[in-house]
Short mmCIF file of C-alpha atoms in Angstrom, two decimals:
data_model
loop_
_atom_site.label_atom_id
_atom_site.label_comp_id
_atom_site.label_asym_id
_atom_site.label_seq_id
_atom_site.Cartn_x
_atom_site.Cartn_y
_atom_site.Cartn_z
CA UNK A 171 -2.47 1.58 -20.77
CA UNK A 172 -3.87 4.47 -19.04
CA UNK A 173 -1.64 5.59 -15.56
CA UNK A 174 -2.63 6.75 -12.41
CA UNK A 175 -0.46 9.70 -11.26
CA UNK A 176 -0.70 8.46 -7.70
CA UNK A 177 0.76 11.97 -6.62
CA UNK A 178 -2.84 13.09 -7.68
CA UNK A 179 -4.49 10.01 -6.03
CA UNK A 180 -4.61 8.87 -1.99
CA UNK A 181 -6.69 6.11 -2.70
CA UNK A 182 -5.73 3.44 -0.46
CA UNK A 183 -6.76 -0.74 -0.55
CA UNK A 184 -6.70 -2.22 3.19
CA UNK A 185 -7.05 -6.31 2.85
CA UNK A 186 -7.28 -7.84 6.02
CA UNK A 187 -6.87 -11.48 7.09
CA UNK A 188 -8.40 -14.61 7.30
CA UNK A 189 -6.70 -17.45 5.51
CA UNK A 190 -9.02 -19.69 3.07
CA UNK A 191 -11.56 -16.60 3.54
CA UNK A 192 -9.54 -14.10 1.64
CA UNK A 193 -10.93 -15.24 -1.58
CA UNK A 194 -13.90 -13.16 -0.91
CA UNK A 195 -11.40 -10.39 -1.28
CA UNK A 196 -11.05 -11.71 -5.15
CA UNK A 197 -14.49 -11.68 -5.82
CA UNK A 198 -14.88 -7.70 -4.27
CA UNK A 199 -12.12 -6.66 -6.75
CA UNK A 200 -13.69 -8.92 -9.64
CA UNK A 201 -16.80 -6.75 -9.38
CA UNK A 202 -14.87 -3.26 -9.38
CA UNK A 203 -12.69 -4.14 -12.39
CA UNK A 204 -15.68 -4.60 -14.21
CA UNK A 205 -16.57 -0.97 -13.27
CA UNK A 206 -13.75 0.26 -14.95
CA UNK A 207 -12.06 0.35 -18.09
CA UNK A 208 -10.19 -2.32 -19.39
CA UNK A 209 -5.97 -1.91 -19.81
CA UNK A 210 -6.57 0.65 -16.87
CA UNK A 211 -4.08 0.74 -14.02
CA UNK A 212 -5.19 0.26 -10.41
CA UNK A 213 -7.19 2.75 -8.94
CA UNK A 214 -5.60 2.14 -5.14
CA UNK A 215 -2.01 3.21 -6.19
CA UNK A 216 -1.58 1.92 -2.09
CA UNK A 217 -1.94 -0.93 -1.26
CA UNK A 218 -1.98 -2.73 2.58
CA UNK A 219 -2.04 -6.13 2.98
CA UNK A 220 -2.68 -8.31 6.18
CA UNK A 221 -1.99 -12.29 6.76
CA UNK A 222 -3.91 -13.72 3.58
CA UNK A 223 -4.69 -10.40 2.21
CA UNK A 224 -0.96 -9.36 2.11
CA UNK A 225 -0.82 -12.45 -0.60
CA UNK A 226 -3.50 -10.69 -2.42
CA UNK A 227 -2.21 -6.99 -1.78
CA UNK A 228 1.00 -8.66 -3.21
CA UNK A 229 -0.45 -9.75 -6.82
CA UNK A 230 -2.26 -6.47 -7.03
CA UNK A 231 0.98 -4.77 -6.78
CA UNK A 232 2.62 -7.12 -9.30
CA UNK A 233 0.27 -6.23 -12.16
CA UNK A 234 -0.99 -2.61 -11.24
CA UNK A 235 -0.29 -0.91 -14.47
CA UNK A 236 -2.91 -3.16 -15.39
CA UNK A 237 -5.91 -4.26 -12.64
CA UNK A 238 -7.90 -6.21 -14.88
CA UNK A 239 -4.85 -8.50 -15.60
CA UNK A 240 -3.92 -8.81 -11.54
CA UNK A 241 -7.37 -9.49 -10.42
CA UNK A 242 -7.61 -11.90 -13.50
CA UNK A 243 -4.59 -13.93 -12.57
CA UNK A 244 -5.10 -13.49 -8.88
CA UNK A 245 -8.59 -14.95 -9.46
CA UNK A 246 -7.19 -18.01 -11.43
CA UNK A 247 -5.03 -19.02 -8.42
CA UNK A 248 -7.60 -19.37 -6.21
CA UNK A 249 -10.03 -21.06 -8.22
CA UNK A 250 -7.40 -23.41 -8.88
CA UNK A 251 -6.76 -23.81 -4.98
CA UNK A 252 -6.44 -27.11 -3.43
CA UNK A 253 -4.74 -27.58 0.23
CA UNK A 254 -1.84 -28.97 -0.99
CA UNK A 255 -0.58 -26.01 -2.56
CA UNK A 256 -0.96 -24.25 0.39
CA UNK A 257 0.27 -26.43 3.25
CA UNK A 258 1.24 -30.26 3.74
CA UNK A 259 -1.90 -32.94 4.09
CA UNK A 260 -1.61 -36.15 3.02
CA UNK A 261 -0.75 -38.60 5.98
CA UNK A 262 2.48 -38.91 5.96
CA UNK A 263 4.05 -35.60 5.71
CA UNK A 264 1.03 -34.28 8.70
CA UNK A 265 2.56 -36.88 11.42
CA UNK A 266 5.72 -36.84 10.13
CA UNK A 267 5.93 -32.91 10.66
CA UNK A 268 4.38 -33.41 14.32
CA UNK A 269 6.31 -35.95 15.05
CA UNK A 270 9.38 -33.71 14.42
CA UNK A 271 8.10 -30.88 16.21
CA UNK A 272 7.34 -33.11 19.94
CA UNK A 273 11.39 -34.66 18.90
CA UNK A 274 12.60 -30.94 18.74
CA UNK A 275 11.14 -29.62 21.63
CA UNK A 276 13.60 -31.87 23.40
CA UNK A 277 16.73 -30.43 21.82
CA UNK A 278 19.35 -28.59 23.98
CA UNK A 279 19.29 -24.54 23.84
CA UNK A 280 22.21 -24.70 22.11
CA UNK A 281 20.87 -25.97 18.99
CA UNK A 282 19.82 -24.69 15.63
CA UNK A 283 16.49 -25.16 16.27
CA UNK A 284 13.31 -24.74 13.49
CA UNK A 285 9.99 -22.87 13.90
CA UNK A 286 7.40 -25.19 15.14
CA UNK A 287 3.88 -25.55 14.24
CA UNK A 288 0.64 -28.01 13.48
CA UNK A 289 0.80 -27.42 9.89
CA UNK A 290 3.58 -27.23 7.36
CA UNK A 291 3.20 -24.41 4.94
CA UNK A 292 6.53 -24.70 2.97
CA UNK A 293 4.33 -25.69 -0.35
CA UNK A 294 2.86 -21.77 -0.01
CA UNK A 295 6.08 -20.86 -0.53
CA UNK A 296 6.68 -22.67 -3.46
CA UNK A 297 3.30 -21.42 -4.68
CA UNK A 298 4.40 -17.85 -3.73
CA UNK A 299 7.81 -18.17 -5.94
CA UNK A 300 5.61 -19.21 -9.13
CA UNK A 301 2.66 -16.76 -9.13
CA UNK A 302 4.39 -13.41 -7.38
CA UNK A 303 6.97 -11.61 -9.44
CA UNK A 304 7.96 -9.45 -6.48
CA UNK A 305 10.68 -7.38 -9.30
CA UNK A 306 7.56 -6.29 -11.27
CA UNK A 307 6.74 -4.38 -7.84
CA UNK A 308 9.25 -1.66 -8.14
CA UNK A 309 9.18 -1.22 -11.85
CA UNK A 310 5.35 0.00 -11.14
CA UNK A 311 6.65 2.24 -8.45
CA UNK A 312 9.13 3.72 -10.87
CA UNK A 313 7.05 4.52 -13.71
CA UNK A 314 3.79 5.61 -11.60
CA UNK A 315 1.25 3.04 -11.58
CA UNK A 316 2.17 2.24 -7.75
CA UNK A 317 2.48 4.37 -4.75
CA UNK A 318 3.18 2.06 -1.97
CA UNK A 319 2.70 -1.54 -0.31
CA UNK A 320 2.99 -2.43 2.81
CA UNK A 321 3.28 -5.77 4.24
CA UNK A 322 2.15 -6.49 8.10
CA UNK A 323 3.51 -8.50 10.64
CA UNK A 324 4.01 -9.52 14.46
CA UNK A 325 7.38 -9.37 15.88
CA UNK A 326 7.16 -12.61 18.42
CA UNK A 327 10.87 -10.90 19.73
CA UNK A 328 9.68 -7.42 20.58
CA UNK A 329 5.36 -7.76 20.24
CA UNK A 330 5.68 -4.85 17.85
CA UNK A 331 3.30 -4.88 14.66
CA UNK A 332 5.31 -4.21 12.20
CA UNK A 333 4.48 -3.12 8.28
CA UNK A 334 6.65 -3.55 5.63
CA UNK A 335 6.75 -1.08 3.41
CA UNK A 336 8.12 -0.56 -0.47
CA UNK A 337 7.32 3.05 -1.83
CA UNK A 338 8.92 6.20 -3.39
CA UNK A 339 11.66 7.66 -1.64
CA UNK A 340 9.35 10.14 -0.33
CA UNK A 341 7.43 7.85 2.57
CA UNK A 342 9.30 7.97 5.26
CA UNK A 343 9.80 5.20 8.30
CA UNK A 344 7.47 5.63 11.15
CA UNK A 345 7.24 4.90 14.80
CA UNK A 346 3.95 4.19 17.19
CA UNK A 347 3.53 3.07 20.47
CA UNK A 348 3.67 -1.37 19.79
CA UNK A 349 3.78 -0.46 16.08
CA UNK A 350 5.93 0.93 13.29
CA UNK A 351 7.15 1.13 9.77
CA UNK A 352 9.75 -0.19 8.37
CA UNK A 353 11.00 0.45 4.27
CA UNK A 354 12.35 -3.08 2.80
CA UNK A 355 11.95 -4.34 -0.42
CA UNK A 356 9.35 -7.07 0.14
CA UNK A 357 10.30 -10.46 -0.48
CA UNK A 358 8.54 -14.11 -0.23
CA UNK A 359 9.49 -14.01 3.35
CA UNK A 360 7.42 -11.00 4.50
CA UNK A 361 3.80 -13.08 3.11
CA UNK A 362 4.93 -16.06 4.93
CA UNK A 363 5.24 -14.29 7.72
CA UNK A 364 2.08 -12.01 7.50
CA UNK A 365 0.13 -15.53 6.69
CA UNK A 366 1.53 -17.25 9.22
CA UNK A 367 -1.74 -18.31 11.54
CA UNK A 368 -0.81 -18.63 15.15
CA UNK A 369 0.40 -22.31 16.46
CA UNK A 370 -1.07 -23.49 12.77
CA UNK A 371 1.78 -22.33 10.49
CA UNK A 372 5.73 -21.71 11.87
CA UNK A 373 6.90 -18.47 12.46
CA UNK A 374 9.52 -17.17 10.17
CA UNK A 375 12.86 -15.25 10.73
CA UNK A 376 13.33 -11.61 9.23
CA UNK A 377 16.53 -9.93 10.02
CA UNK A 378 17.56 -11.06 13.70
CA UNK A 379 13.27 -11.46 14.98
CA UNK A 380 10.85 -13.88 14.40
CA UNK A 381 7.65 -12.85 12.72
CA UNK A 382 4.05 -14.52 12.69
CA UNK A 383 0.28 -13.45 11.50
CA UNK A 384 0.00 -9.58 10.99
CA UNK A 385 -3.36 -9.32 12.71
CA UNK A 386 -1.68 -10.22 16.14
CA UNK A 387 -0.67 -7.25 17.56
CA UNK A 388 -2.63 -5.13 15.05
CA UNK A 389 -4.06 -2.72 17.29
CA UNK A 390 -4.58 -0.05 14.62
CA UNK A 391 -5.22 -1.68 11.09
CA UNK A 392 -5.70 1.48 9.28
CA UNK A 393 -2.07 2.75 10.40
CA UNK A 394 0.06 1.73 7.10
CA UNK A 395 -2.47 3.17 4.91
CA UNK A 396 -3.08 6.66 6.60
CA UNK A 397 1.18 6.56 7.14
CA UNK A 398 1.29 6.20 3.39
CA UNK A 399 -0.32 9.16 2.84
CA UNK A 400 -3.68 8.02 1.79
CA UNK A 401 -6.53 10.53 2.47
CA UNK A 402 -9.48 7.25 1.37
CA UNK A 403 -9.74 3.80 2.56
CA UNK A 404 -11.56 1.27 0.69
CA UNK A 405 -11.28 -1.94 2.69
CA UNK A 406 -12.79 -5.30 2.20
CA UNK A 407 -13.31 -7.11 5.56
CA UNK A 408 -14.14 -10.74 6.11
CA UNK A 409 -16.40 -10.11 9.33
CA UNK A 410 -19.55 -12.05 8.56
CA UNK A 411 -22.72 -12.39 9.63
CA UNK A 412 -23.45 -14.86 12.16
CA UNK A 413 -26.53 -16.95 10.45
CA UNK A 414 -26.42 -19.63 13.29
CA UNK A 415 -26.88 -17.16 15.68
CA UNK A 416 -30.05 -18.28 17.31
CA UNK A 417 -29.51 -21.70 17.44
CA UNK A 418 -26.25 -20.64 19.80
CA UNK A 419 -28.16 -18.78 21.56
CA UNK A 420 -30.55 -21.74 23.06
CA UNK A 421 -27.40 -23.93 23.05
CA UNK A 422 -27.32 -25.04 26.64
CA UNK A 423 -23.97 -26.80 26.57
CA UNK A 424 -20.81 -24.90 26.61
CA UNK A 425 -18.63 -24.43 23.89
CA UNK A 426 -16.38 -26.70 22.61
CA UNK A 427 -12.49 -26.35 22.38
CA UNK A 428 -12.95 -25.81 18.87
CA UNK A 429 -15.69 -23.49 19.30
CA UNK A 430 -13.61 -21.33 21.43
CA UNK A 431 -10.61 -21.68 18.97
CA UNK A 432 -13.08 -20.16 16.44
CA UNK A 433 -14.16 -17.23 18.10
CA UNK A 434 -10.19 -16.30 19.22
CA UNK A 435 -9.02 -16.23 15.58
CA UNK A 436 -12.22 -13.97 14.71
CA UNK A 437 -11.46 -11.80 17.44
CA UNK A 438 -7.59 -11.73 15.96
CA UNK A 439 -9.08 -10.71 12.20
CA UNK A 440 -11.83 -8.80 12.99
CA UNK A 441 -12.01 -7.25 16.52
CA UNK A 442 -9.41 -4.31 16.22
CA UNK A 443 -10.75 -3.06 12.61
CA UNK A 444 -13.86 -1.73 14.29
CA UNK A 445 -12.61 -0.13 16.90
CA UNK A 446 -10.33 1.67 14.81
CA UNK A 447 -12.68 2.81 12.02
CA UNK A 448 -14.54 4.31 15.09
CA UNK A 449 -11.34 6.18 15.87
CA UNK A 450 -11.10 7.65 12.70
CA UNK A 451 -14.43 8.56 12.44
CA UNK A 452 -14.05 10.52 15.80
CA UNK A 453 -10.50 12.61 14.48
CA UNK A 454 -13.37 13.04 11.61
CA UNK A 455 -15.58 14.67 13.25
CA UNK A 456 -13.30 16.73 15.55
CA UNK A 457 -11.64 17.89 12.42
CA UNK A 458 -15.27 19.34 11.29
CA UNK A 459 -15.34 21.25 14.62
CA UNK A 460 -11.72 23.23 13.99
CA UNK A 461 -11.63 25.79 11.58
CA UNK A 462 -10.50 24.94 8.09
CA UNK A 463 -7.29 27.94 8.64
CA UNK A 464 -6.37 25.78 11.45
CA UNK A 465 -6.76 22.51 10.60
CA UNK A 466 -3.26 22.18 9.25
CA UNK A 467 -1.94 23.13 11.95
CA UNK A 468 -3.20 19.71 13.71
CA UNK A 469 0.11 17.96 13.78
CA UNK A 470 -0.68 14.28 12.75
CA UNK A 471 -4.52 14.56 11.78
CA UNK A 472 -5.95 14.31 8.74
CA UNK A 473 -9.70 13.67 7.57
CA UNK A 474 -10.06 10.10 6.10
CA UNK A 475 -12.84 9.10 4.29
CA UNK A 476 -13.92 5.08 4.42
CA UNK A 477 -15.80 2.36 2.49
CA UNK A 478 -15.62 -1.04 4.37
CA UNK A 479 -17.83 -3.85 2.79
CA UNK A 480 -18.15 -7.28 4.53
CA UNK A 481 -19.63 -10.53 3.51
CA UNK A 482 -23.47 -10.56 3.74
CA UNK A 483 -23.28 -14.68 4.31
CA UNK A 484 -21.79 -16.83 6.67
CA UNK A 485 -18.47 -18.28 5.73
CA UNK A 486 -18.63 -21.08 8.37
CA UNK A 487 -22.10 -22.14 6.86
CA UNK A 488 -20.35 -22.45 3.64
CA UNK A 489 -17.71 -24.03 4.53
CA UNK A 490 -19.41 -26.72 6.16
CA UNK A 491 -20.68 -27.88 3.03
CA UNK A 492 -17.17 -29.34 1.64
CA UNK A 493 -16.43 -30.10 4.82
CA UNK A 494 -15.48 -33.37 3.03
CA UNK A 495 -13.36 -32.07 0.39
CA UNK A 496 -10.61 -31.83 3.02
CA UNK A 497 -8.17 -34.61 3.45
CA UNK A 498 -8.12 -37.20 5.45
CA UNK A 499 -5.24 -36.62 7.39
CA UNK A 500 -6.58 -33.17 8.18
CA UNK A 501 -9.63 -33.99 9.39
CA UNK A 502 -8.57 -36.79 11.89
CA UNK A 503 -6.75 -33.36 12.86
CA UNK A 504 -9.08 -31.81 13.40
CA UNK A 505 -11.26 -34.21 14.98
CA UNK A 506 -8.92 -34.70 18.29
CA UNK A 507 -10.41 -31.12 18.73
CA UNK A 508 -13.59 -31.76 18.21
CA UNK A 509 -14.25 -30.40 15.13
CA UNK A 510 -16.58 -32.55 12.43
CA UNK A 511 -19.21 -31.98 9.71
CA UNK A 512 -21.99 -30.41 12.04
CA UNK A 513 -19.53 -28.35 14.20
CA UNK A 514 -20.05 -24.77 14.90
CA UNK A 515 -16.68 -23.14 14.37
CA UNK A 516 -14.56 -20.82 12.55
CA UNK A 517 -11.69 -22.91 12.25
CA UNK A 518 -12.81 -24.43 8.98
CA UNK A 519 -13.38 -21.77 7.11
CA UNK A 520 -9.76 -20.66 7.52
CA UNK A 521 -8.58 -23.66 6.60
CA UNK A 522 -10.30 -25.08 3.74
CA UNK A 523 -8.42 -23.76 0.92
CA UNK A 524 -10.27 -25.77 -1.73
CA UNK A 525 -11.32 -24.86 -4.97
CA UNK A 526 -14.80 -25.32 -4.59
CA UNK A 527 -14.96 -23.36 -1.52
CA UNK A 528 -13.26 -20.29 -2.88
CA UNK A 529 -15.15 -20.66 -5.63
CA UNK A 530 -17.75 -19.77 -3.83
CA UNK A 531 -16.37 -16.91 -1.29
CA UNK A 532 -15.72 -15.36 -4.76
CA UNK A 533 -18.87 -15.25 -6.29
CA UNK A 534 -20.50 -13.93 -2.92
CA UNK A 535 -17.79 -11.22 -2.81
CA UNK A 536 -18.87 -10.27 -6.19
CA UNK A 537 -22.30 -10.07 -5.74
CA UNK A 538 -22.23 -8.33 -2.26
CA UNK A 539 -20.03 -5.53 -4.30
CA UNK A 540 -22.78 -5.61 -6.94
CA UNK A 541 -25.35 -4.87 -5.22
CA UNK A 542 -23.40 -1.48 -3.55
CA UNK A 543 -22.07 -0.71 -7.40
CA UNK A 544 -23.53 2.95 -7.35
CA UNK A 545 -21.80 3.75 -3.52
CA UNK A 546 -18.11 1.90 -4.67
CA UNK A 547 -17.81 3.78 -7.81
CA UNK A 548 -19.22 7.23 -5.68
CA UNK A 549 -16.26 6.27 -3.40
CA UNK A 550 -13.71 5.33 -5.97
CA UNK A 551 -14.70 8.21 -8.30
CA UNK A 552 -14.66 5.78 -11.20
#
């Protein structure tokens, strides 16, 4: 197999979040293994992950002495989707878990209490066990195929965001105003706790604080990679284009709870990207303006090149369409909120981890990195 020296390399992957939505992610990679050749290693020896993208980020790592394979098998997971692998939804098991959540909200302080939440993911973590090999993770860093992954999170204790990192002995920890870096060897626990949406999926413990969805308190989502010493940023967003736009526009009612629920968990995965790509595009350009003998001596800035593609369709328009393929249980959930077949919201598009639906996030992801084949392999150098 032909290895990266990653010394040599400060290629960096950013995946951010998004639940059901990160299989566009899939179909993006699909389209740049094809660029390259095959039994090559990956060409982003780091790796960042956020919420669903730190699952993906994850099975990248696992296999990158060999990125056809990990996009291959990552790619077979999530065509093979359905909600049950990912969190509880047949009658039963949806009640019961409310049901248990109202009883323990009435427990004494003194009691070993659980992480609440709507949903119960505990069959993600099952699915995580089976299809990540987290031991394959270091063996890559050891023999050079791997430089780093980190792993984000939200400290509910102290409101820090914080990534998990594994790497070469070289990367050191790092410390930010609300956000840091800590070095850990990244276990199941860490994606459950990146993944875990806010009020949808519980909260889970790491160490003595409890940790929910990465994109939180992720004021500065290009942080890990740049602290992991990478110098370019390829990241695949799941910001999309909003196709319904005029018909919101001449909408004279106001929005619906779930409407509003929609736009707060776009503004949690999407929002804070922008704003710091145009950060780093400013230290960019007031790098240009310092002479090269003195740039070094800018403690703490570096130039960082960027490549962000983003969905050129509307997930919610998509996922509207097996709006029926979820369960039963699920969508009399979702219904005390308002949410049906003809509503305009984001929610669904999170949540529909179905086949059929991925299916399709995958296919546009490979076709939107298609058609920018000649600028991705510019970028990637491939």
């Amino acid at each position: 197999m032909a290895k990266i020296n990653y010394r040599g390399s400060k290629s960096a992957l950013v995946l951010t979040g998004g639940g059901a939505r990160a299989a566009y992610q899939v179909g993006v990679l699909k389209a740049i293994a094809q660029f390259m050749p095959r039994n090559h290693g990956i060409p982003f020896p780091i790796i960042c992950g956020t919420s669903a993208g730190s699952i993906n980020a994850s099975a990248l790592a696992c296999y990158a002495s060999c990125f056809h394979l990990g996009v291959k098998k990552l790619e077979w997971v999530w065509k093979n989707l359905t909600t049950d692998k990912i969190y509880s939804s047949d009658a039963g098991h949806v009640f019961g878990h409310l049901s248990q959540g109202i009883l323990s909200s009435f427990q004494a302080d003194y009691a070993n209490k659980s992480a609440h939440s709507i949903l119960n993911n505990e069959p993600l973590r099952e699915l995580l066990t089976e299809v990540v090999d987290f031991k394959r993770i270091d063996k890559n860093i050891l023999k050079g195929y791997l430089s780093s992954l980190s792993i984000t999170a939200s400290s509910y204790t102290t409101s820090d965001s914080v990534s998990f990192y594994q790497s070469h002995k070289n990367i050191h920890p790092w410390y930010r105003a609300k956000r840091r870096g800590t070095k850990t060897q990244i276990t199941c626990d860490h994606l459950l706790a990146s993944s875990a949406i806010p009020l949808l999926f519980p909260s889970v413990k790491i160490g003595h604080q409890h940790f929910g969805d990465g994109s939180i308190h992720q004021l500065s989502p290009l942080s890990p990679a740049i602290h992991l010493g990478a110098e370019r940023i390829f990241i695949i967003g799941v910001e999309q284009p909003k196709e319904t736009k005029h018909k919101l526009e001449n909408n004279p009612h106001p929005p619906s709870i779930a409407t509003i629920a929609g736009h707060m968990l776009d503004s949690v995965f999407a929002d804070t990207l922008h704003s710091d790509l145009e950060r780093m595009q400013r230290v960019n350009n007031t790098l240009k303006l310092i002479d090269k003998t003195q740039q070094h001596s800018q403690e703490g800035l570096k130039n960082v090149d960027n490549f962000l593609i983003n969905p050129s369709h509307d997930f919610n328009a998509i996922a509207l369409k097996y709006y029926h393929e979820i369960p039963v249980s699920i969508r009399l959930l979702l219904n005390t909120i308002g949410i049906s077949d003809e509503s305009d919201t984001s929610i669904l598009s999170y949540l529909l981890f179905d086949k059929h639906f991925c299916q399709d996030l995958i296919t546009l992801g490979f076709n939107d990195a298609l058609v920018q084949e000649r600028d991705i392999r510019a970028f990637l150098s491939i």
